[in-house]
mmCIF file of C-alpha atoms and ligand atoms in Angstrom:
data_model
loop_
_atom_site.group_PDB
_atom_site.id
_atom_site.type_symbol
_atom_site.label_atom_id
_atom_site.label_comp_id
_atom_site.label_asym_id
_atom_site.label_seq_id
_atom_site.Cartn_x
_atom_site.Cartn_y
_atom_site.Cartn_z
ATOM 1 C CA MET H 28 176.813 74.806 234.211
ATOM 2 C CA GLU H 29 175.174 72.295 231.929
ATOM 3 C CA PHE H 30 174.518 68.660 232.761
ATOM 4 C CA PRO H 31 173.503 65.741 230.524
ATOM 5 C CA PHE H 32 170.142 65.514 232.302
ATOM 6 C CA ASP H 33 167.172 67.787 232.981
ATOM 7 C CA ILE H 34 168.065 70.223 235.780
ATOM 8 C CA ASN H 35 164.436 71.335 236.023
ATOM 9 C CA GLN H 36 163.426 67.785 236.971
ATOM 10 C CA SER H 37 166.062 67.557 239.698
ATOM 11 C CA PHE H 38 165.435 71.031 241.154
ATOM 12 C CA SER H 39 161.934 72.456 240.912
ATOM 13 C CA GLU H 40 162.572 75.911 242.449
ATOM 14 C CA ARG H 41 164.762 78.715 241.100
ATOM 15 C CA ILE H 42 166.643 78.540 244.431
ATOM 16 C CA SER H 43 166.601 75.161 246.205
ATOM 17 C CA VAL H 44 167.611 74.827 249.857
ATOM 18 C CA LEU H 45 169.494 71.588 250.460
ATOM 19 C CA ASP H 46 170.575 70.263 253.838
ATOM 20 C CA GLN H 47 171.488 66.953 255.414
ATOM 21 C CA ASN H 48 167.855 65.975 256.039
ATOM 22 C CA LEU H 49 166.803 66.682 252.505
ATOM 23 C CA VAL H 50 169.753 64.850 251.039
ATOM 24 C CA ALA H 51 169.088 61.953 253.417
ATOM 25 C CA SER H 52 165.384 61.834 252.532
ATOM 26 C CA TRP H 53 166.191 61.825 248.824
ATOM 27 C CA ARG H 54 168.528 58.933 249.458
ATOM 28 C CA SER H 55 165.826 56.945 251.217
ATOM 29 C CA THR H 56 162.742 57.900 249.189
ATOM 30 C CA GLY H 57 163.815 59.429 245.854
ATOM 31 C CA SER H 58 164.484 57.444 242.717
ATOM 32 C CA PRO H 59 168.103 56.263 242.447
ATOM 33 C CA GLU H 60 168.429 58.231 239.222
ATOM 34 C CA LEU H 61 167.249 61.487 240.829
ATOM 35 C CA GLN H 62 169.583 60.913 243.790
ATOM 36 C CA SER H 63 172.527 60.381 241.538
ATOM 37 C CA HIS H 64 171.718 63.517 239.502
ATOM 38 C CA ILE H 65 171.518 65.675 242.623
ATOM 39 C CA ALA H 66 174.767 64.239 243.960
ATOM 40 C CA THR H 67 176.444 64.791 240.578
ATOM 41 C CA VAL H 68 175.403 68.472 240.580
ATOM 42 C CA ILE H 69 176.594 69.110 244.162
ATOM 43 C CA ASP H 70 179.897 67.308 243.566
ATOM 44 C CA GLU H 71 180.521 69.172 240.317
ATOM 45 C CA LEU H 72 179.753 72.547 241.939
ATOM 46 C CA GLY H 73 182.092 71.711 244.826
ATOM 47 C CA ARG H 74 184.916 70.841 242.434
ATOM 48 C CA ALA H 75 184.399 74.004 240.356
ATOM 49 C CA SER H 76 184.386 76.179 243.478
ATOM 50 C CA ALA H 77 187.592 74.567 244.781
ATOM 51 C CA LYS H 78 189.261 75.128 241.413
ATOM 52 C CA ALA H 79 188.170 78.777 241.329
ATOM 53 C CA GLN H 80 189.591 79.301 244.828
ATOM 54 C CA GLN H 81 192.727 77.224 244.090
ATOM 55 C CA LEU H 82 191.972 74.854 246.950
ATOM 56 C CA SER H 83 193.638 71.456 246.951
ATOM 57 C CA ALA H 84 190.321 69.645 247.601
ATOM 58 C CA PRO H 85 186.614 70.535 247.456
ATOM 59 C CA ILE H 86 184.981 71.674 250.678
ATOM 60 C CA THR H 87 181.527 70.925 249.304
ATOM 61 C CA SER H 88 180.264 67.516 248.128
ATOM 62 C CA ALA H 89 177.032 65.519 248.398
ATOM 63 C CA SER H 90 178.546 63.200 251.020
ATOM 64 C CA LYS H 91 179.878 66.104 253.118
ATOM 65 C CA LEU H 92 176.466 67.803 252.951
ATOM 66 C CA GLN H 93 174.871 64.637 254.261
ATOM 67 C CA SER H 94 177.131 64.481 257.295
ATOM 68 C CA GLN H 95 177.302 68.184 258.234
ATOM 69 C CA ASP H 96 174.658 70.552 259.557
ATOM 70 C CA HIS H 97 174.979 73.063 256.734
ATOM 71 C CA GLN H 98 172.541 74.625 254.277
ATOM 72 C CA LEU H 99 173.284 74.844 250.599
ATOM 73 C CA TYR H 100 171.353 77.290 248.399
ATOM 74 C CA LEU H 101 171.429 76.235 244.754
ATOM 75 C CA LEU H 102 170.433 78.669 242.000
ATOM 76 C CA LYS H 103 169.347 77.494 238.562
ATOM 77 C CA ASP H 104 168.184 79.213 235.397
ATOM 78 C CA ARG H 105 165.098 77.369 234.158
ATOM 79 C CA GLU H 106 165.063 78.614 230.560
ATOM 80 C CA SER H 107 168.638 77.916 229.410
ATOM 81 C CA CYS H 108 169.931 74.830 227.638
ATOM 82 C CA GLY H 109 166.849 74.325 225.456
ATOM 83 C CA GLY H 110 164.519 74.384 228.475
ATOM 84 C CA ARG H 111 166.458 71.751 230.464
ATOM 85 C CA GLY H 112 167.893 74.442 232.729
ATOM 86 C CA VAL H 113 171.426 75.221 233.888
ATOM 87 C CA VAL H 114 172.939 75.445 237.353
ATOM 88 C CA VAL H 115 174.134 78.993 238.011
ATOM 89 C CA GLY H 116 175.857 78.620 241.393
ATOM 90 C CA PHE H 117 175.537 77.936 245.091
ATOM 91 C CA LEU H 118 176.097 79.357 248.555
ATOM 92 C CA LYS H 119 176.787 77.166 251.591
ATOM 93 C CA VAL H 120 176.364 78.426 255.167
ATOM 94 C CA GLY H 121 176.407 76.931 258.650
ATOM 95 C CA TYR H 122 176.842 77.832 262.320
ATOM 96 C CA LYS H 123 180.329 77.467 263.823
ATOM 97 C CA LYS H 124 181.574 77.953 267.344
ATOM 98 C CA LEU H 125 184.471 80.394 267.071
ATOM 99 C CA PHE H 126 186.884 82.177 269.362
ATOM 100 C CA LEU H 127 187.353 85.636 267.896
ATOM 101 C CA LEU H 128 189.257 88.773 268.863
ATOM 102 C CA ASN H 129 187.334 92.021 269.151
ATOM 103 C CA GLN H 130 188.817 95.441 268.306
ATOM 104 C CA GLN H 131 190.502 95.551 271.744
ATOM 105 C CA GLY H 132 192.084 92.112 271.212
ATOM 106 C CA VAL H 133 189.786 90.493 273.790
ATOM 107 C CA HIS H 134 188.621 86.916 273.133
ATOM 108 C CA ILE H 135 184.926 86.569 272.364
ATOM 109 C CA GLU H 136 183.211 83.204 272.035
ATOM 110 C CA ALA H 137 180.472 83.231 269.417
ATOM 111 C CA GLU H 138 178.540 80.839 267.212
ATOM 112 C CA PRO H 139 177.774 82.965 264.152
ATOM 113 C CA LEU H 140 176.297 81.952 260.849
ATOM 114 C CA CYS H 141 179.300 81.512 258.547
ATOM 115 C CA VAL H 142 179.721 81.650 254.795
ATOM 116 C CA LEU H 143 181.573 78.424 254.071
ATOM 117 C CA ASP H 144 181.535 78.152 250.280
ATOM 118 C CA PHE H 145 180.171 80.356 247.498
ATOM 119 C CA TYR H 146 180.442 79.964 243.755
ATOM 120 C CA VAL H 147 178.858 81.306 240.578
ATOM 121 C CA ALA H 148 179.789 79.697 237.220
ATOM 122 C CA GLU H 149 182.672 81.573 235.609
ATOM 123 C CA ASN H 150 180.711 82.784 232.555
ATOM 124 C CA LEU H 151 177.864 84.073 234.766
ATOM 125 C CA GLN H 152 179.869 85.993 237.367
ATOM 126 C CA ARG H 153 179.256 89.733 237.774
ATOM 127 C CA HIS H 154 175.649 89.432 236.562
ATOM 128 C CA GLY H 155 174.012 89.784 239.985
ATOM 129 C CA TYR H 156 173.450 86.058 240.612
ATOM 130 C CA GLY H 157 175.714 86.015 243.669
ATOM 131 C CA LEU H 158 173.691 88.864 245.151
ATOM 132 C CA GLU H 159 170.428 87.030 244.426
ATOM 133 C CA LEU H 160 171.711 83.926 246.242
ATOM 134 C CA PHE H 161 173.094 85.903 249.167
ATOM 135 C CA ASN H 162 169.933 87.970 249.654
ATOM 136 C CA PHE H 163 167.766 84.841 249.501
ATOM 137 C CA MET H 164 169.928 83.235 252.195
ATOM 138 C CA LEU H 165 169.760 86.375 254.396
ATOM 139 C CA GLN H 166 165.983 86.323 254.263
ATOM 140 C CA HIS H 167 165.756 82.557 254.780
ATOM 141 C CA LYS H 168 168.078 82.638 257.814
ATOM 142 C CA ASN H 169 166.871 86.044 259.023
ATOM 143 C CA ALA H 170 170.529 87.091 259.125
ATOM 144 C CA GLU H 171 172.535 90.266 258.574
ATOM 145 C CA PRO H 172 175.862 90.257 256.718
ATOM 146 C CA VAL H 173 177.659 92.187 259.506
ATOM 147 C CA GLN H 174 176.715 89.534 262.067
ATOM 148 C CA MET H 175 178.161 86.727 259.966
ATOM 149 C CA ALA H 176 181.686 85.293 259.734
ATOM 150 C CA TYR H 177 183.435 84.443 256.472
ATOM 151 C CA ASP H 178 185.670 81.385 256.190
ATOM 152 C CA ARG H 179 188.860 82.222 254.265
ATOM 153 C CA PRO H 180 187.125 84.724 251.930
ATOM 154 C CA SER H 181 188.579 85.081 248.449
ATOM 155 C CA PRO H 182 189.426 88.528 247.007
ATOM 156 C CA LYS H 183 186.249 88.278 244.888
ATOM 157 C CA LEU H 184 184.104 87.636 247.966
ATOM 158 C CA LEU H 185 185.736 90.539 249.814
ATOM 159 C CA ALA H 186 184.972 92.814 246.837
ATOM 160 C CA PHE H 187 181.403 91.448 246.754
ATOM 161 C CA LEU H 188 180.848 92.178 250.469
ATOM 162 C CA ALA H 189 182.301 95.673 250.159
ATOM 163 C CA LYS H 190 180.171 96.508 247.130
ATOM 164 C CA HIS H 191 176.810 95.102 248.195
ATOM 165 C CA TYR H 192 176.887 95.346 252.006
ATOM 166 C CA SER H 193 179.524 98.048 252.654
ATOM 167 C CA LEU H 194 181.590 95.573 254.697
ATOM 168 C CA MET H 195 185.128 96.925 254.417
ATOM 169 C CA GLN H 196 186.753 97.205 257.833
ATOM 170 C CA SER H 197 187.646 93.722 259.039
ATOM 171 C CA VAL H 198 188.840 93.014 262.583
ATOM 172 C CA PRO H 199 192.129 91.016 262.530
ATOM 173 C CA GLN H 200 191.843 87.383 263.695
ATOM 174 C CA VAL H 201 194.299 84.569 264.339
ATOM 175 C CA ASN H 202 192.183 81.995 262.485
ATOM 176 C CA ASN H 203 190.957 81.882 258.870
ATOM 177 C CA PHE H 204 187.679 83.617 259.600
ATOM 178 C CA VAL H 205 187.011 87.231 258.725
ATOM 179 C CA VAL H 206 184.512 89.386 260.621
ATOM 180 C CA PHE H 207 183.791 93.060 260.174
ATOM 181 C CA GLU H 208 183.387 96.071 262.436
ATOM 182 C CA GLY H 209 179.925 95.881 263.978
ATOM 183 C CA PHE H 210 180.150 92.119 264.530
ATOM 184 C CA PHE H 211 181.049 92.568 268.200
ATOM 185 C CA LEU H 212 178.197 94.899 269.146
ATOM 186 C CA ASN H 213 176.315 93.292 272.057
ATOM 187 C CA ARG H 214 178.721 90.323 272.263
ATOM 188 C CA THR H 215 180.397 89.712 275.601
ATOM 189 C CA ALA H 216 183.968 88.643 276.367
ATOM 190 C CA VAL H 217 184.909 85.089 277.438
ATOM 191 C CA GLN H 218 185.243 85.015 281.261
HETATM 192 N N1 LIG W 19 186.947 90.395 240.492
HETATM 193 C C1 LIG W 19 186.690 91.248 241.504
HETATM 194 N N2 LIG W 19 185.466 91.339 242.108
HETATM 195 C C2 LIG W 19 184.497 90.500 241.674
HETATM 196 C C3 LIG W 19 184.710 89.566 240.635
HETATM 197 C C4 LIG W 19 185.997 89.558 240.026
HETATM 198 N N3 LIG W 19 186.288 88.735 239.005
HETATM 199 N N4 LIG W 19 183.573 88.886 240.442
HETATM 200 C C5 LIG W 19 182.654 89.379 241.315
HETATM 201 N N5 LIG W 19 183.220 90.365 242.054
HETATM 202 C C6 LIG W 19 182.553 91.184 243.097
HETATM 203 C C7 LIG W 19 182.621 92.655 242.680
HETATM 204 O O1 LIG W 19 182.401 93.453 243.824
HETATM 205 C C8 LIG W 19 181.449 92.757 241.742
HETATM 206 O O2 LIG W 19 181.022 94.080 241.504
HETATM 207 P P1 LIG W 19 181.645 94.858 240.202
HETATM 208 O O3 LIG W 19 181.400 93.976 239.030
HETATM 209 O O4 LIG W 19 180.865 96.127 240.171
HETATM 210 O O5 LIG W 19 183.096 95.039 240.505
HETATM 211 C C9 LIG W 19 180.419 91.978 242.490
HETATM 212 O O6 LIG W 19 181.137 90.885 243.122
HETATM 213 C C10 LIG W 19 179.358 91.424 241.565
HETATM 214 O O7 LIG W 19 178.279 90.931 242.319
HETATM 215 P P2 LIG W 19 177.461 89.698 241.752
HETATM 216 O O8 LIG W 19 177.337 89.765 240.266
HETATM 217 O O9 LIG W 19 176.194 89.595 242.536
HETATM 218 O O10 LIG W 19 178.430 88.511 242.187
HETATM 219 P P3 LIG W 19 178.772 87.146 241.412
HETATM 220 O O11 LIG W 19 177.552 86.584 240.768
HETATM 221 O O12 LIG W 19 179.973 87.338 240.555
HETATM 222 O O13 LIG W 19 179.151 86.192 242.648
HETATM 223 C C11 LIG W 19 181.139 85.298 243.724
HETATM 224 C C12 LIG W 19 180.196 86.529 243.535
HETATM 225 C C13 LIG W 19 180.319 84.121 244.265
HETATM 226 C C14 LIG W 19 182.226 85.676 244.721
HETATM 227 C C15 LIG W 19 181.732 84.924 242.334
HETATM 228 O O14 LIG W 19 182.498 86.000 241.861
HETATM 229 C C16 LIG W 19 182.577 83.669 242.343
HETATM 230 O O15 LIG W 19 182.055 82.559 242.214
HETATM 231 N N6 LIG W 19 183.924 83.811 242.465
HETATM 232 C C17 LIG W 19 184.832 82.659 242.389
HETATM 233 C C18 LIG W 19 184.739 81.774 243.617
HETATM 234 C C19 LIG W 19 184.971 82.548 244.889
HETATM 235 O O16 LIG W 19 185.918 83.308 245.018
HETATM 236 N N7 LIG W 19 184.074 82.301 245.887
HETATM 237 C C20 LIG W 19 184.171 82.842 247.234
HETATM 238 C C21 LIG W 19 184.971 81.863 248.033
HETATM 239 S S1 LIG W 19 185.289 82.317 249.723
HETATM 240 C C22 LIG W 19 184.014 81.681 250.647
HETATM 241 O O17 LIG W 19 183.116 81.103 250.120
HETATM 242 C C23 LIG W 19 183.982 81.869 252.138
#
């Protein structure tokens, strides 16, 4: 994704970790121009992801990120666009308190790390960028894919999880979250 400003100036790292504190500190200390560029990128990514998933409204935006306790990992490619850089995609995660059903249909209360939104630019999909983002997040959060929950995963995300992490057998739920066999190991039932 190209923008009419220098992506390398807005995001110094190949993968930037954005959360409500960082967005808030940019708002209070960063230049207004930098703030508006960062917000433009997050809003544009959120819209593109919603479109790709055929959602009626984005679930990711700069203002939502500021008010929610989520982490957004943003991947850029420094060299593209004549050295100004392009935004490749993002992954958003956060902890959610969930009531889930284990394989026996027993309610389990858990607060797992959840994948909430995930998007790689259309022309860059299937080039390994999603895996790079996901693996960075796993290391940063010290998490394992089988212990995570996935909010309304798209067919592409399900294929991604099966291919890269061998997550295939999901345990049926009554909400929009998907968890896989192995999630319930060492988790106790609600009394
Ligand atoms: N059709 C089927 N599977 C796909 C597709 C596709 N068009 N694109 C990626 N995949 C899966 C496949 O398993 C693929 O392996 P293969 O090419 O050997 O079949 C694998 O992902 C490729 O891995 P990466 O290249 O690392 O993944 P990518 O960079 O494409 O990122 C992502 C994966 C984020 C799901 C991307 O395809 C995307 O943005 N899709 C559109 C938006 C979307 O569906 N996001 C998930 C929303 S659900 C949620 O966030 C909880």
